[in-house]
PDB file of C-alpha atoms in Angstrom:
ATOM      1  CA  UNK A   1      20.793 -20.997-177.522  1.00  0.00           C
ATOM      2  CA  UNK A   2      24.313 -19.445-176.586  1.00  0.00           C
ATOM      3  CA  UNK A   3      22.515 -15.708-178.105  1.00  0.00           C
ATOM      4  CA  UNK A   4      19.791 -16.392-175.534  1.00  0.00           C
ATOM      5  CA  UNK A   5      22.922 -16.316-172.339  1.00  0.00           C
ATOM      6  CA  UNK A   6      24.521 -13.325-174.155  1.00  0.00           C
ATOM      7  CA  UNK A   7      21.136 -11.063-174.079  1.00  0.00           C
ATOM      8  CA  UNK A   8      20.527 -12.224-170.870  1.00  0.00           C
ATOM      9  CA  UNK A   9      24.009 -11.283-170.048  1.00  0.00           C
ATOM     10  CA  UNK A  10      23.635  -7.522-171.238  1.00  0.00           C
ATOM     11  CA  UNK A  11      20.424  -6.929-170.002  1.00  0.00           C
ATOM     12  CA  UNK A  12      21.213  -7.430-166.614  1.00  0.00           C
ATOM     13  CA  UNK A  13      24.120  -6.351-166.389  1.00  0.00           C
ATOM     14  CA  UNK A  14      22.290  -2.778-167.443  1.00  0.00           C
ATOM     15  CA  UNK A  15      19.894  -4.161-165.005  1.00  0.00           C
ATOM     16  CA  UNK A  16      23.158  -3.541-162.373  1.00  0.00           C
ATOM     17  CA  UNK A  17      24.000  -0.391-163.727  1.00  0.00           C
ATOM     18  CA  UNK A  18      20.530   1.460-162.554  1.00  0.00           C
ATOM     19  CA  UNK A  19      20.555   0.251-159.494  1.00  0.00           C
ATOM     20  CA  UNK A  20      24.042  -0.606-158.304  1.00  0.00           C
ATOM     21  CA  UNK A  21      23.187  -2.890-155.752  1.00  0.00           C
ATOM     22  CA  UNK A  22      25.660  -5.150-156.780  1.00  0.00           C
ATOM     23  CA  UNK A  23      23.358  -7.275-156.723  1.00  0.00           C
ATOM     24  CA  UNK A  24      22.475  -8.118-160.754  1.00  0.00           C
ATOM     25  CA  UNK A  25      25.808  -8.405-161.506  1.00  0.00           C
ATOM     26  CA  UNK A  26      26.177 -11.716-160.229  1.00  0.00           C
ATOM     27  CA  UNK A  27      23.780 -12.870-162.156  1.00  0.00           C
ATOM     28  CA  UNK A  28      24.252 -11.016-165.861  1.00  0.00           C
ATOM     29  CA  UNK A  29      27.959 -12.647-164.694  1.00  0.00           C
ATOM     30  CA  UNK A  30      26.974 -16.682-163.926  1.00  0.00           C
ATOM     31  CA  UNK A  31      24.347 -16.007-167.470  1.00  0.00           C
ATOM     32  CA  UNK A  32      27.851 -14.884-169.575  1.00  0.00           C
ATOM     33  CA  UNK A  33      29.487 -17.929-168.268  1.00  0.00           C
ATOM     34  CA  UNK A  34      26.780 -20.527-169.225  1.00  0.00           C
ATOM     35  CA  UNK A  35      26.636 -18.496-172.506  1.00  0.00           C
ATOM     36  CA  UNK A  36      30.135 -20.007-172.642  1.00  0.00           C
ATOM     37  CA  UNK A  37      29.681 -23.716-171.998  1.00  0.00           C
ATOM     38  CA  UNK A  38      27.008 -23.436-174.241  1.00  0.00           C
ATOM     39  CA  UNK A  39      28.508 -22.420-176.230  1.00  0.00           C
ATOM     40  CA  UNK A  40      31.171 -24.921-176.371  1.00  0.00           C
ATOM     41  CA  UNK A  41      28.948 -27.908-175.657  1.00  0.00           C
ATOM     42  CA  UNK A  42      26.487 -26.987-178.191  1.00  0.00           C
ATOM     43  CA  UNK A  43      24.345 -29.967-178.177  1.00  0.00           C
ATOM     44  CA  UNK A  44      23.506 -29.369-173.642  1.00  0.00           C
ATOM     45  CA  UNK A  45      19.863 -29.298-172.721  1.00  0.00           C
ATOM     46  CA  UNK A  46      17.703 -26.428-171.944  1.00  0.00           C
ATOM     47  CA  UNK A  47      17.340 -27.951-168.637  1.00  0.00           C
ATOM     48  CA  UNK A  48      21.213 -28.869-167.000  1.00  0.00           C
ATOM     49  CA  UNK A  49      21.423 -24.846-168.518  1.00  0.00           C
ATOM     50  CA  UNK A  50      19.567 -23.478-166.588  1.00  0.00           C
ATOM     51  CA  UNK A  51      20.856 -25.790-163.721  1.00  0.00           C
ATOM     52  CA  UNK A  52      24.414 -23.808-164.473  1.00  0.00           C
ATOM     53  CA  UNK A  53      22.873 -20.856-164.379  1.00  0.00           C
ATOM     54  CA  UNK A  54      21.499 -20.652-161.378  1.00  0.00           C
ATOM     55  CA  UNK A  55      23.849 -22.800-159.586  1.00  0.00           C
ATOM     56  CA  UNK A  56      26.239 -19.899-160.499  1.00  0.00           C
ATOM     57  CA  UNK A  57      24.025 -17.647-160.162  1.00  0.00           C
ATOM     58  CA  UNK A  58      23.271 -18.572-156.489  1.00  0.00           C
ATOM     59  CA  UNK A  59      27.433 -19.993-155.208  1.00  0.00           C
ATOM     60  CA  UNK A  60      28.779 -16.080-156.689  1.00  0.00           C
ATOM     61  CA  UNK A  61      25.363 -14.093-154.460  1.00  0.00           C
ATOM     62  CA  UNK A  62      26.867 -15.812-151.170  1.00  0.00           C
ATOM     63  CA  UNK A  63      30.387 -16.508-151.838  1.00  0.00           C
ATOM     64  CA  UNK A  64      31.145 -12.026-152.659  1.00  0.00           C
ATOM     65  CA  UNK A  65      28.148 -11.398-150.260  1.00  0.00           C
ATOM     66  CA  UNK A  66      30.525 -10.738-146.999  1.00  0.00           C
ATOM     67  CA  UNK A  67      33.418  -9.011-148.991  1.00  0.00           C
ATOM     68  CA  UNK A  68      29.945  -6.489-150.861  1.00  0.00           C
ATOM     69  CA  UNK A  69      29.090  -6.077-146.853  1.00  0.00           C
ATOM     70  CA  UNK A  70      32.649  -4.745-146.376  1.00  0.00           C
ATOM     71  CA  UNK A  71      32.912  -2.228-148.874  1.00  0.00           C
ATOM     72  CA  UNK A  72      29.644  -0.709-149.624  1.00  0.00           C
ATOM     73  CA  UNK A  73      27.711  -0.992-145.679  1.00  0.00           C
ATOM     74  CA  UNK A  74      27.941   1.746-143.105  1.00  0.00           C
ATOM     75  CA  UNK A  75      30.791   1.342-140.113  1.00  0.00           C
ATOM     76  CA  UNK A  76      28.379   0.418-137.529  1.00  0.00           C
ATOM     77  CA  UNK A  77      30.041   3.649-135.510  1.00  0.00           C
ATOM     78  CA  UNK A  78      29.591   5.714-138.303  1.00  0.00           C
ATOM     79  CA  UNK A  79      28.025   9.412-137.267  1.00  0.00           C
ATOM     80  CA  UNK A  80      25.085  11.452-139.277  1.00  0.00           C
ATOM     81  CA  UNK A  81      26.039  15.217-139.327  1.00  0.00           C
ATOM     82  CA  UNK A  82      23.104  15.360-137.197  1.00  0.00           C
ATOM     83  CA  UNK A  83      24.521  13.501-134.481  1.00  0.00           C
ATOM     84  CA  UNK A  84      27.961  15.362-134.416  1.00  0.00           C
ATOM     85  CA  UNK A  85      25.763  18.318-133.750  1.00  0.00           C
ATOM     86  CA  UNK A  86      25.001  17.062-130.002  1.00  0.00           C
ATOM     87  CA  UNK A  87      26.546  19.027-127.465  1.00  0.00           C
ATOM     88  CA  UNK A  88      26.618  22.423-130.226  1.00  0.00           C
ATOM     89  CA  UNK A  89      24.190  25.161-129.636  1.00  0.00           C
ATOM     90  CA  UNK A  90      21.681  26.239-132.333  1.00  0.00           C
ATOM     91  CA  UNK A  91      19.303  28.770-133.120  1.00  0.00           C
ATOM     92  CA  UNK A  92      15.094  28.619-133.134  1.00  0.00           C
ATOM     93  CA  UNK A  93      14.068  28.734-137.087  1.00  0.00           C
ATOM     94  CA  UNK A  94      10.200  27.722-135.912  1.00  0.00           C
ATOM     95  CA  UNK A  95       8.862  27.819-132.630  1.00  0.00           C
ATOM     96  CA  UNK A  96       9.583  23.655-131.252  1.00  0.00           C
ATOM     97  CA  UNK A  97       6.183  23.019-129.907  1.00  0.00           C
ATOM     98  CA  UNK A  98       6.045  18.901-129.140  1.00  0.00           C
ATOM     99  CA  UNK A  99       1.595  18.925-129.146  1.00  0.00           C
ATOM    100  CA  UNK A 100       1.168  20.283-132.698  1.00  0.00           C
ATOM    101  CA  UNK A 101       4.821  19.143-133.884  1.00  0.00           C
ATOM    102  CA  UNK A 102       6.404  22.137-134.787  1.00  0.00           C
ATOM    103  CA  UNK A 103       9.402  23.292-134.489  1.00  0.00           C
ATOM    104  CA  UNK A 104      13.029  23.830-136.347  1.00  0.00           C
ATOM    105  CA  UNK A 105      16.802  24.674-136.305  1.00  0.00           C
ATOM    106  CA  UNK A 106      19.405  26.358-137.120  1.00  0.00           C
ATOM    107  CA  UNK A 107      22.664  24.863-137.385  1.00  0.00           C
ATOM    108  CA  UNK A 108      25.823  24.803-139.348  1.00  0.00           C
ATOM    109  CA  UNK A 109      23.770  26.010-141.943  1.00  0.00           C
ATOM    110  CA  UNK A 110      21.285  23.466-141.613  1.00  0.00           C
ATOM    111  CA  UNK A 111      17.419  23.577-140.744  1.00  0.00           C
ATOM    112  CA  UNK A 112      16.650  20.340-138.872  1.00  0.00           C
ATOM    113  CA  UNK A 113      12.874  19.570-137.563  1.00  0.00           C
ATOM    114  CA  UNK A 114      13.521  19.862-133.731  1.00  0.00           C
ATOM    115  CA  UNK A 115      11.259  18.709-130.776  1.00  0.00           C
ATOM    116  CA  UNK A 116      12.156  19.821-127.425  1.00  0.00           C
ATOM    117  CA  UNK A 117      13.893  17.745-124.500  1.00  0.00           C
ATOM    118  CA  UNK A 118      11.087  18.115-121.552  1.00  0.00           C
ATOM    119  CA  UNK A 119       8.066  19.156-123.715  1.00  0.00           C
ATOM    120  CA  UNK A 120       7.445  22.708-123.340  1.00  0.00           C
ATOM    121  CA  UNK A 121       7.978  25.429-125.637  1.00  0.00           C
ATOM    122  CA  UNK A 122      10.730  27.564-127.279  1.00  0.00           C
ATOM    123  CA  UNK A 123      10.034  30.126-129.054  1.00  0.00           C
ATOM    124  CA  UNK A 124      11.880  31.310-132.866  1.00  0.00           C
ATOM    125  CA  UNK A 125      15.327  33.451-131.925  1.00  0.00           C
ATOM    126  CA  UNK A 126      16.189  31.369-128.728  1.00  0.00           C
ATOM    127  CA  UNK A 127      19.888  29.606-128.630  1.00  0.00           C
ATOM    128  CA  UNK A 128      19.246  25.961-127.339  1.00  0.00           C
ATOM    129  CA  UNK A 129      21.556  23.062-126.397  1.00  0.00           C
ATOM    130  CA  UNK A 130      21.830  20.305-128.706  1.00  0.00           C
ATOM    131  CA  UNK A 131      21.387  17.082-127.201  1.00  0.00           C
ATOM    132  CA  UNK A 132      20.452  13.704-128.727  1.00  0.00           C
ATOM    133  CA  UNK A 133      19.008  13.242-131.815  1.00  0.00           C
ATOM    134  CA  UNK A 134      15.838  11.028-132.398  1.00  0.00           C
ATOM    135  CA  UNK A 135      14.508   9.795-135.733  1.00  0.00           C
ATOM    136  CA  UNK A 136      15.787  12.437-137.769  1.00  0.00           C
ATOM    137  CA  UNK A 137      14.731  15.051-135.122  1.00  0.00           C
ATOM    138  CA  UNK A 138      17.028  17.146-133.037  1.00  0.00           C
ATOM    139  CA  UNK A 139      16.187  17.419-129.356  1.00  0.00           C
ATOM    140  CA  UNK A 140      16.793  20.363-128.261  1.00  0.00           C
ATOM    141  CA  UNK A 141      16.294  21.886-124.852  1.00  0.00           C
ATOM    142  CA  UNK A 142      16.531  26.369-124.211  1.00  0.00           C
ATOM    143  CA  UNK A 143      20.094  27.921-123.486  1.00  0.00           C
ATOM    144  CA  UNK A 144      20.156  28.849-120.400  1.00  0.00           C
ATOM    145  CA  UNK A 145      23.386  31.375-120.216  1.00  0.00           C
ATOM    146  CA  UNK A 146      22.498  31.762-123.644  1.00  0.00           C
ATOM    147  CA  UNK A 147      18.970  33.268-123.287  1.00  0.00           C
ATOM    148  CA  UNK A 148      19.310  35.426-120.072  1.00  0.00           C
TER     149      UNK A 148
END
């Protein structure tokens, strides 16, 4: 019966390697430990084997969750590439029309979907100021100094 636990451990390890979510690894480790316990106590019933596996899996998952979150999570104040452009100027590459839901700007060599902050239509080629981020869209306004 122990070979089933070792096979399950390998299967769950493969799943973890395919997903890299740090979830299946704890079940894999629990299956491996359960297999070792079953190898030592070869007369152990199936119910006890399952109990050992479940307790180990839940225990390792909850015990390591804060640690895994700390090393894999994004800091709360981390800025995205889009947010780092706030206050900079950009060139309109596609006419911005909030009603038609069209518009794009180019900033730092990248093109972003854009909307105007006041709902006005901004023509292609105009220089705009990057004001804020809304979802994955750049909210911009006309740069009055550049467009005179």
